Short mmCIF file of C-alpha atoms and ligand atoms in Angstrom, two decimals:
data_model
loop_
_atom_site.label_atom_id
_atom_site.label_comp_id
_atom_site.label_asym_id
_atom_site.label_seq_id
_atom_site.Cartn_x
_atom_site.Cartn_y
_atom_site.Cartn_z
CA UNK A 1034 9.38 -4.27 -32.48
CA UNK A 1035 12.65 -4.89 -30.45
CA UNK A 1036 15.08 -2.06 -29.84
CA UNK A 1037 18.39 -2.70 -31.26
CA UNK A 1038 21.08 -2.80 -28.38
CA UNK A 1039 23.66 -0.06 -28.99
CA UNK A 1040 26.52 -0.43 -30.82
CA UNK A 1041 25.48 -4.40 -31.77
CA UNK A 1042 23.95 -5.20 -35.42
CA UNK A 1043 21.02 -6.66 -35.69
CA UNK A 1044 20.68 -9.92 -34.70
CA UNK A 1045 24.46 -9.69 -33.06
CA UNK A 1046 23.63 -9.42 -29.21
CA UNK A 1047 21.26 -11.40 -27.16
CA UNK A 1048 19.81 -7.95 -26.01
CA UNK A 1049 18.18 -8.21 -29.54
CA UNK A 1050 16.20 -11.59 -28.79
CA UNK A 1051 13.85 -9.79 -25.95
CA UNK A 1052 10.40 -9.11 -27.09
CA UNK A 1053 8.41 -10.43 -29.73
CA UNK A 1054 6.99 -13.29 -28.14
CA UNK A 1055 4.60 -16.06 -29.06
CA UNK A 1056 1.00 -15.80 -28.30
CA UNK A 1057 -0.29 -19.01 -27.27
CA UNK A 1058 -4.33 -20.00 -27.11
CA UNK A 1059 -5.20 -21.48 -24.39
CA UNK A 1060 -8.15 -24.27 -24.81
CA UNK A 1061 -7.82 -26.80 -22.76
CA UNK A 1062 -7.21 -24.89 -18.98
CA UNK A 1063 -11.14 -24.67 -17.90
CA UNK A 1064 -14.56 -25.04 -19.52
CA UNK A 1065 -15.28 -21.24 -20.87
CA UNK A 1066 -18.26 -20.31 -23.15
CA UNK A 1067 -17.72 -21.38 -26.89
CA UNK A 1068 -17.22 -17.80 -27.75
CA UNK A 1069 -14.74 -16.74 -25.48
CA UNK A 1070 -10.96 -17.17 -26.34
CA UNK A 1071 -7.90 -17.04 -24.05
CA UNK A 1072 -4.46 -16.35 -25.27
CA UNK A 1073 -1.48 -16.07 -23.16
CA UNK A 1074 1.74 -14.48 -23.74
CA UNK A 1075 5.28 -17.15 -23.91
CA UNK A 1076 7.19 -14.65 -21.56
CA UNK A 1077 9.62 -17.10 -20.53
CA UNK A 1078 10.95 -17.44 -23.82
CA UNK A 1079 12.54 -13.88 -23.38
CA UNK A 1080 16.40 -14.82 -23.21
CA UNK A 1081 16.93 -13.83 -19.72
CA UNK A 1082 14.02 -16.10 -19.15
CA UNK A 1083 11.12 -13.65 -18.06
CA UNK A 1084 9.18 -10.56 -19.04
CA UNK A 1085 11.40 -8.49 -17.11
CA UNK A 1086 14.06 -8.47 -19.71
CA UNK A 1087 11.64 -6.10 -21.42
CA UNK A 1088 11.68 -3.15 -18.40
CA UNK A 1089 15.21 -4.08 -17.90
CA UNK A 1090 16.13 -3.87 -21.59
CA UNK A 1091 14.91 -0.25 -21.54
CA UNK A 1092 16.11 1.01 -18.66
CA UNK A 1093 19.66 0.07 -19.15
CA UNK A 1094 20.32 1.13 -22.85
CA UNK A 1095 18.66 4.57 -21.76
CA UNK A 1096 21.33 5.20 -19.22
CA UNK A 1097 24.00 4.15 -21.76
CA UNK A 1098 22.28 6.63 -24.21
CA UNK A 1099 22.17 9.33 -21.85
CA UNK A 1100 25.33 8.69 -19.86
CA UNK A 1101 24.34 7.76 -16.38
CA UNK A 1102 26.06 4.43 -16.93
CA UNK A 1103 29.42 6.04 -17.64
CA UNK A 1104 32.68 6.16 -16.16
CA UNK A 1105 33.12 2.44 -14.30
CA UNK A 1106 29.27 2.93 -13.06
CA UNK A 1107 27.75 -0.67 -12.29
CA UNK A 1108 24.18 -1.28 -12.59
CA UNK A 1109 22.88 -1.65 -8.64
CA UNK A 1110 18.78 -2.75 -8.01
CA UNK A 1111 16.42 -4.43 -5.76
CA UNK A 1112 14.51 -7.81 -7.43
CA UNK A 1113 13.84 -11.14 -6.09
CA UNK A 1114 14.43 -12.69 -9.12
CA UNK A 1115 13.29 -12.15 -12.77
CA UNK A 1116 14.52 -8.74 -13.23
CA UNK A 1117 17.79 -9.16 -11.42
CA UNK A 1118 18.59 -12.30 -13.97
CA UNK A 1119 17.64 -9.79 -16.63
CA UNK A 1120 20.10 -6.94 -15.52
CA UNK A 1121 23.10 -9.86 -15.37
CA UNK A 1122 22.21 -10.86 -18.46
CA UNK A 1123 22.27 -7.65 -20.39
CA UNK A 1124 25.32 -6.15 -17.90
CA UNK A 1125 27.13 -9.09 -19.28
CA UNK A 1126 26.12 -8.47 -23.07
CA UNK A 1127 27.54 -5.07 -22.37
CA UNK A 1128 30.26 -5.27 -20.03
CA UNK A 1129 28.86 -3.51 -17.43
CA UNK A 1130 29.10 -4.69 -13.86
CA UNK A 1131 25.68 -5.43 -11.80
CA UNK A 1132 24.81 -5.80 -8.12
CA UNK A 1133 22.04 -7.29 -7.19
CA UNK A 1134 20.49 -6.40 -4.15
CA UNK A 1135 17.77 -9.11 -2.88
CA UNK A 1136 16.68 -11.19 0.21
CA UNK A 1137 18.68 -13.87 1.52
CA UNK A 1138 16.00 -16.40 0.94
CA UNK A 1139 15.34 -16.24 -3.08
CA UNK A 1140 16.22 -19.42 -4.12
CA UNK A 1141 18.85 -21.11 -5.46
CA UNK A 1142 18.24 -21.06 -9.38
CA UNK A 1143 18.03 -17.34 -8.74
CA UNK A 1144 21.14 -16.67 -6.66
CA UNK A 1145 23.35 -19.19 -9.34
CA UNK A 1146 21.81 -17.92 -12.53
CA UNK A 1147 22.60 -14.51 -11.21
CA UNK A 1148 26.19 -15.00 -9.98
CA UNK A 1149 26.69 -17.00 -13.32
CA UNK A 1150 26.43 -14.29 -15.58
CA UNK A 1151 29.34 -12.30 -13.32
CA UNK A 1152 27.03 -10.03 -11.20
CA UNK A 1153 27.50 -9.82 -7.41
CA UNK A 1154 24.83 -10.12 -4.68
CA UNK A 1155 24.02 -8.14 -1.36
CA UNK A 1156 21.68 -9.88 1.19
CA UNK A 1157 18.70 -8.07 2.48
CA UNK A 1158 16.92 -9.40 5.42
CA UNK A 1159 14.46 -12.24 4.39
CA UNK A 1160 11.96 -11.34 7.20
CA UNK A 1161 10.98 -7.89 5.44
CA UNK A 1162 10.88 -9.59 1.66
CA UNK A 1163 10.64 -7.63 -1.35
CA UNK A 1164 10.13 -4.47 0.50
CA UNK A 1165 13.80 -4.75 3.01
CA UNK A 1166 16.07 -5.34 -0.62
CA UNK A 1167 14.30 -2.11 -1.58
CA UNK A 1168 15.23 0.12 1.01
CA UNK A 1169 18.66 -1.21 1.22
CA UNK A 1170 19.03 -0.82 -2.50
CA UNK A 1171 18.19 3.19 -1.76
CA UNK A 1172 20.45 2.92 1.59
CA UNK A 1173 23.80 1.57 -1.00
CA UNK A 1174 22.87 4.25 -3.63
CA UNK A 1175 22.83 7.23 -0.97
CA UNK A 1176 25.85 5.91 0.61
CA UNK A 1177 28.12 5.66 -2.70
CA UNK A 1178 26.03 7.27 -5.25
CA UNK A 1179 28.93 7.76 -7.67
CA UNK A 1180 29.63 4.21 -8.05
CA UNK A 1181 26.00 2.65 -9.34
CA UNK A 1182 23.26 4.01 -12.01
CA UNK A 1183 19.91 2.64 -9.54
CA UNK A 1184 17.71 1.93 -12.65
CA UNK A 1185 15.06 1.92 -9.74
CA UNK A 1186 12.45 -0.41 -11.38
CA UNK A 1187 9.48 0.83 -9.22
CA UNK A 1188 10.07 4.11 -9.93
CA UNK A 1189 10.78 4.67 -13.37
CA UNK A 1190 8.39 4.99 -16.38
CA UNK A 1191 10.58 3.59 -18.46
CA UNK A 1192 9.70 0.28 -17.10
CA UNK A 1193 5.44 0.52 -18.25
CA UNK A 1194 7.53 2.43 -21.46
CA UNK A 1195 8.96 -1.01 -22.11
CA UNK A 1196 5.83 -2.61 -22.45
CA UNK A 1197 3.94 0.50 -24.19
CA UNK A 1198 6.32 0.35 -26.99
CA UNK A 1199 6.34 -3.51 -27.15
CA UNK A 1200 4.27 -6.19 -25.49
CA UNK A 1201 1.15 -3.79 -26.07
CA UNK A 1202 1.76 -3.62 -30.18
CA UNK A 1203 2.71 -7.26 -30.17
CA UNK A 1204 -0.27 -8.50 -28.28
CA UNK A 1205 -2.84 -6.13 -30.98
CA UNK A 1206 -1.31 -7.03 -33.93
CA UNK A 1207 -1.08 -10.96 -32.55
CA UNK A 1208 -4.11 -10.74 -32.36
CA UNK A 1209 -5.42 -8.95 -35.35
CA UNK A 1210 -6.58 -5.73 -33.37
CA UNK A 1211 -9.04 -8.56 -31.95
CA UNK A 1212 -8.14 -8.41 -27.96
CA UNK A 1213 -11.19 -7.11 -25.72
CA UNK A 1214 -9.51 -8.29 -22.41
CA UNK A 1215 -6.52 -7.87 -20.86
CA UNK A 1216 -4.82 -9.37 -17.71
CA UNK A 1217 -1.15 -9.19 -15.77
CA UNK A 1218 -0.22 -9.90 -12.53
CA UNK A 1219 1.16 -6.83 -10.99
CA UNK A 1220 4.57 -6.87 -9.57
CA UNK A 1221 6.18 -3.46 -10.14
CA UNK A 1222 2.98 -2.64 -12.12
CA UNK A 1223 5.39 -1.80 -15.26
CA UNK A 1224 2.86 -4.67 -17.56
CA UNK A 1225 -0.36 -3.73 -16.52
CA UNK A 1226 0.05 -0.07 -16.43
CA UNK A 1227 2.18 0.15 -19.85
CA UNK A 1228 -0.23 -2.64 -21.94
CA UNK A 1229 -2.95 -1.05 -20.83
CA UNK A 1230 -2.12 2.24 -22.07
CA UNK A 1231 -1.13 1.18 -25.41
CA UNK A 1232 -4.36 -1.49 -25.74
CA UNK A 1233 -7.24 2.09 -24.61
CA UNK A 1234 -5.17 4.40 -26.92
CA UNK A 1235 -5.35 1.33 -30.05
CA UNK A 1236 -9.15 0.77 -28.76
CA UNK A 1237 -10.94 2.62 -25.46
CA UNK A 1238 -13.25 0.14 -25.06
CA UNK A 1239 -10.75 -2.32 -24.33
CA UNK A 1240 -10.82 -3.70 -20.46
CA UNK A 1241 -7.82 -4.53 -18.48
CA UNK A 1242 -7.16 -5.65 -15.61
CA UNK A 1243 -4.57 -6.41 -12.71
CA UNK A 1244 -4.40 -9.70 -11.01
CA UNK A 1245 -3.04 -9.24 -6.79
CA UNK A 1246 -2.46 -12.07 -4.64
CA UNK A 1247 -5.40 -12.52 -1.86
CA UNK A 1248 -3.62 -12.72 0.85
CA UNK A 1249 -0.46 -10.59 2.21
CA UNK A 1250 1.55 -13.54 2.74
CA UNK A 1251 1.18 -15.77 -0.17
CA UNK A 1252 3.37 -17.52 -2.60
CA UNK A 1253 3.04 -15.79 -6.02
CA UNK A 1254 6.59 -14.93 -6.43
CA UNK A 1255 6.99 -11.40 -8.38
CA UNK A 1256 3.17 -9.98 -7.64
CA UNK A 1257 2.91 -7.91 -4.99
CA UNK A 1258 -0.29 -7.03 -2.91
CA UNK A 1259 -0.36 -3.60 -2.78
CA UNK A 1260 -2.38 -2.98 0.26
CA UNK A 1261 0.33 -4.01 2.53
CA UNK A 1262 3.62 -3.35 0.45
CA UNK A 1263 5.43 -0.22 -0.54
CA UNK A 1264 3.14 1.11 -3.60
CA UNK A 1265 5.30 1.35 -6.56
CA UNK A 1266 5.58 5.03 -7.94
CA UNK A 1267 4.44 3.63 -11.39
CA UNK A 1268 1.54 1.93 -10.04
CA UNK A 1269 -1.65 3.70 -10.62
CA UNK A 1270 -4.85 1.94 -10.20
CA UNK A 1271 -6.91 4.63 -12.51
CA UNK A 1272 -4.91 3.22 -15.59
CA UNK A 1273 -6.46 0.31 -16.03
CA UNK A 1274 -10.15 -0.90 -15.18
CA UNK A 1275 -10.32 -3.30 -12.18
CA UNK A 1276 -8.00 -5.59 -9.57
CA UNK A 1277 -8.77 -9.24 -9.67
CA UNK A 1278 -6.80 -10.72 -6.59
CA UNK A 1279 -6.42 -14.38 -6.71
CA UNK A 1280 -5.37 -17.06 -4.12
CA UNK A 1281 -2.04 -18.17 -3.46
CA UNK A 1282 -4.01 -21.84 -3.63
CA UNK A 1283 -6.05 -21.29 -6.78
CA UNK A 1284 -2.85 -20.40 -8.33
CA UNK A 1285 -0.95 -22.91 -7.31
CA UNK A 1286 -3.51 -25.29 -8.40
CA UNK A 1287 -3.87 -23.67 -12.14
CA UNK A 1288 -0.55 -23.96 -12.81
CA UNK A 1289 -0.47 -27.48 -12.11
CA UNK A 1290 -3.17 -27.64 -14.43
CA UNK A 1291 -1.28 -25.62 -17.71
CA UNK A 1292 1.73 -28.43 -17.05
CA UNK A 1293 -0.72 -31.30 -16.98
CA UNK A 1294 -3.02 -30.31 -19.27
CA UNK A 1295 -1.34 -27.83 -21.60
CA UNK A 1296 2.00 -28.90 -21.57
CA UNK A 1297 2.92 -25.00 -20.29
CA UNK A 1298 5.38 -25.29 -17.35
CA UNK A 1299 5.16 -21.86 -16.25
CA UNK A 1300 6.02 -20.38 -12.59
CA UNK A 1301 3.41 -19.20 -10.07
CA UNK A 1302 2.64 -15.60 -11.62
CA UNK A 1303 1.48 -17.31 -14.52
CA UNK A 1304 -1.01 -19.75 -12.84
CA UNK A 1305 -2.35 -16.21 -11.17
CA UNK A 1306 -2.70 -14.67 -14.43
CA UNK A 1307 -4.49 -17.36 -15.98
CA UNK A 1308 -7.11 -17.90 -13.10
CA UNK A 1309 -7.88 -14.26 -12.85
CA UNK A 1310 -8.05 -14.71 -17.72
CA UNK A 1311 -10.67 -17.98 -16.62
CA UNK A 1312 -12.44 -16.17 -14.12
CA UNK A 1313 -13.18 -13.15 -16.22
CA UNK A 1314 -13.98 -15.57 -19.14
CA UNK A 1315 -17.01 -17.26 -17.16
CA UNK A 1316 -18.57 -13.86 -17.01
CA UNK A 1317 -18.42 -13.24 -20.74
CA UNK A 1318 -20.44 -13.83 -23.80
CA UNK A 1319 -17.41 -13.51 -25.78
CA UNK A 1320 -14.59 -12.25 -26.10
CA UNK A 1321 -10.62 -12.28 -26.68
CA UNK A 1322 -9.19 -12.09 -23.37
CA UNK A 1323 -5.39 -12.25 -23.71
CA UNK A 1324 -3.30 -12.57 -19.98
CA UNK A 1325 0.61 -12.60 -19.17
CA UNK A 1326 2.84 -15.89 -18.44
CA UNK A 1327 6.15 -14.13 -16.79
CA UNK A 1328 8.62 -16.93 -16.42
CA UNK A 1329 8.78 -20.41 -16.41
CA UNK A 1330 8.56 -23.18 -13.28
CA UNK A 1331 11.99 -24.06 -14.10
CA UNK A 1332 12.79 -21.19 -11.80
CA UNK A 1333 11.32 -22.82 -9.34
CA UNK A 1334 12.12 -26.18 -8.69
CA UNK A 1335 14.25 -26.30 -5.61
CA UNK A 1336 10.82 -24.99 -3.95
CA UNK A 1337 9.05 -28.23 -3.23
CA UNK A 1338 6.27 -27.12 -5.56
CA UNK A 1339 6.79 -30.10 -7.83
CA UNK A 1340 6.53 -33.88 -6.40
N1 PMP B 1651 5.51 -12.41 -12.42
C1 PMP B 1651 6.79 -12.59 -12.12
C2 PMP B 1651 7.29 -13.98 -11.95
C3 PMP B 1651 7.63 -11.48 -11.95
O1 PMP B 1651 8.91 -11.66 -11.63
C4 PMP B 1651 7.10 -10.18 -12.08
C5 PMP B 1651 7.97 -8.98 -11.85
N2 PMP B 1651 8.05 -8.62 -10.48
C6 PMP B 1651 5.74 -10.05 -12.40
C7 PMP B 1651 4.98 -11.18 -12.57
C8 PMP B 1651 5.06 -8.71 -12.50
O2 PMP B 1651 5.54 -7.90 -13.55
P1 PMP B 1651 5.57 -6.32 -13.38
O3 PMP B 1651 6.77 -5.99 -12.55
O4 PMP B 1651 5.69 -5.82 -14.78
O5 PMP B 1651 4.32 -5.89 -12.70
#
């Protein structure tokens, strides 16, 4: 299912490791009724250490394909975190430069990790978030627009196209066409949207679903809640079936739970996710409800989250 990197054989570039992920079952989380199942994708064990080298993958070897990354062009975006690790990663496969442009205050695993693999960073005010590194990102690509390819992550379909052409295929035949249910946080919206259109064309009566934080300040790093942030262009509620928003403090406390109990150490996202797969499951009969874990709590550490 992965998309060979060009101009690497198979196997030869770590570009070639992203995708094809485990799918885990989760059974020991929450009591659900005996005929409801919950699997969860291993996202962190992308190489770049997050489901965002899937969008990231595809938006970068399209611009080499088509030639917007020629001529000394660097690779220049907005992210907090995941997907800026995953543009590093793959500019460094390639040799192709990367800035990253983020707030001041992402944390330290994120700002080394990044700078480790060679790419530079440019500081957006913390105070405006997610939403300040994306309007500087379009302020640096108006001001010296010959100098970066802007893969633009919130804008561009080939982001949900990542996930249409694989996490969707890997999650039906994972689980043998069986899936009834599906759940992702929604950051950029590229999951959701692009699983869900791959899941309703294998099988319309297929539900899915995107899990929002609560609350407009909360602490699930990478979602977004869309009522008070800058809509992604790619987000578009009529492709999939409902919004399940989930509390910063539910999340928190789930995750804690898939460490303790399941031996998953995953990062906030993920404990979101999984509430919203739990919650969902207490309402069924049965069913195969299969939900997203983005990146790991590794990421996370320096955050006081862990004591
Ligand atoms: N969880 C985490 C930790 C993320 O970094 C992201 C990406 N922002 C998401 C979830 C959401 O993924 P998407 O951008 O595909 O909606």
């Amino acid at each position: 299912m992965s998309e060979p990197a060009t101009g690497y054989v198979s196997g030869g570039s770590v570009i070639d490791l992203i995708g094809n992920t485990p799918l885990l079952k989760l059974e020991k989380i929450a009591d659900i009724p005996p005929d409801v199942e919950i699997y969860a994708k291993a996202e962190w064990l992308n190489p770049g250490g997050s489901v965002k080298d899937r969008a990231a993958r595809k938006m970068v070897l399209e611009a080499v394909r088509n030639g917007e990354l020629k001529g000394g062009r660097s690779i220049m975006d907005s992210s907090s975190g995941n997907t800026a690790i995953a543009y590093a990663m793959i500019g460094a496969a390639l040799g192709i430069g990367v800035t990253i442009v983020a707030p001041e205050n992402i944390n330290t695993e994120r700002k080394k990790t990044i700078e480790a693999f060679g790419a530079g960073i440019v500081y957006s005010d913390p105070i405006e978030g997610s939403d300040g590194a994306i309007l500087l990102a379009r302020e640096l690509k108006k001001r010296d627009s010959d100098k970066y390819f802007m893969p633009d992550q919130y804008n561009n379909p080939l982001n949900p196209l990542a996930h249409y052409e694989t996490t969707g295929p890997e999650i039906w035949e994972q689980t043998g066409g069986r899936v009834t249910h599906f759940i992702a946080g929604a950051g950029t919206g590229g999951t959701i949207m692009g699983v869900s259109r791959r899941l309703k064309e294998l099988n319309p009566r297929i539900r899915t679903f995107a899990a929002q934080p609560a609350e407009a300040i909360h602490g699930l790093e990478g979602l977004k809640h869309m009522e008070t942030s800058i809509v992604p262009g790619i987000y578009d509620p009529a492709g999939f079936d409902e919004t399940i928003f989930v509390s910063t403090e539910d999340a928190y406390a789930m995750m804690e739970s898939m460490v303790r109990r399941e031996g998953l150490f995953v990062g906030h996202s993920g404990g979101a996710a999984v509430c919203a797969a739990v919650g969902k499951a207490q309402t069924l009969e049965s069913g195969v409800i299969v939900t997203v874990l983005p990146d790991s709590g590794m990421r996370y550490l320096s955050e006081k989250l862990w004591w």
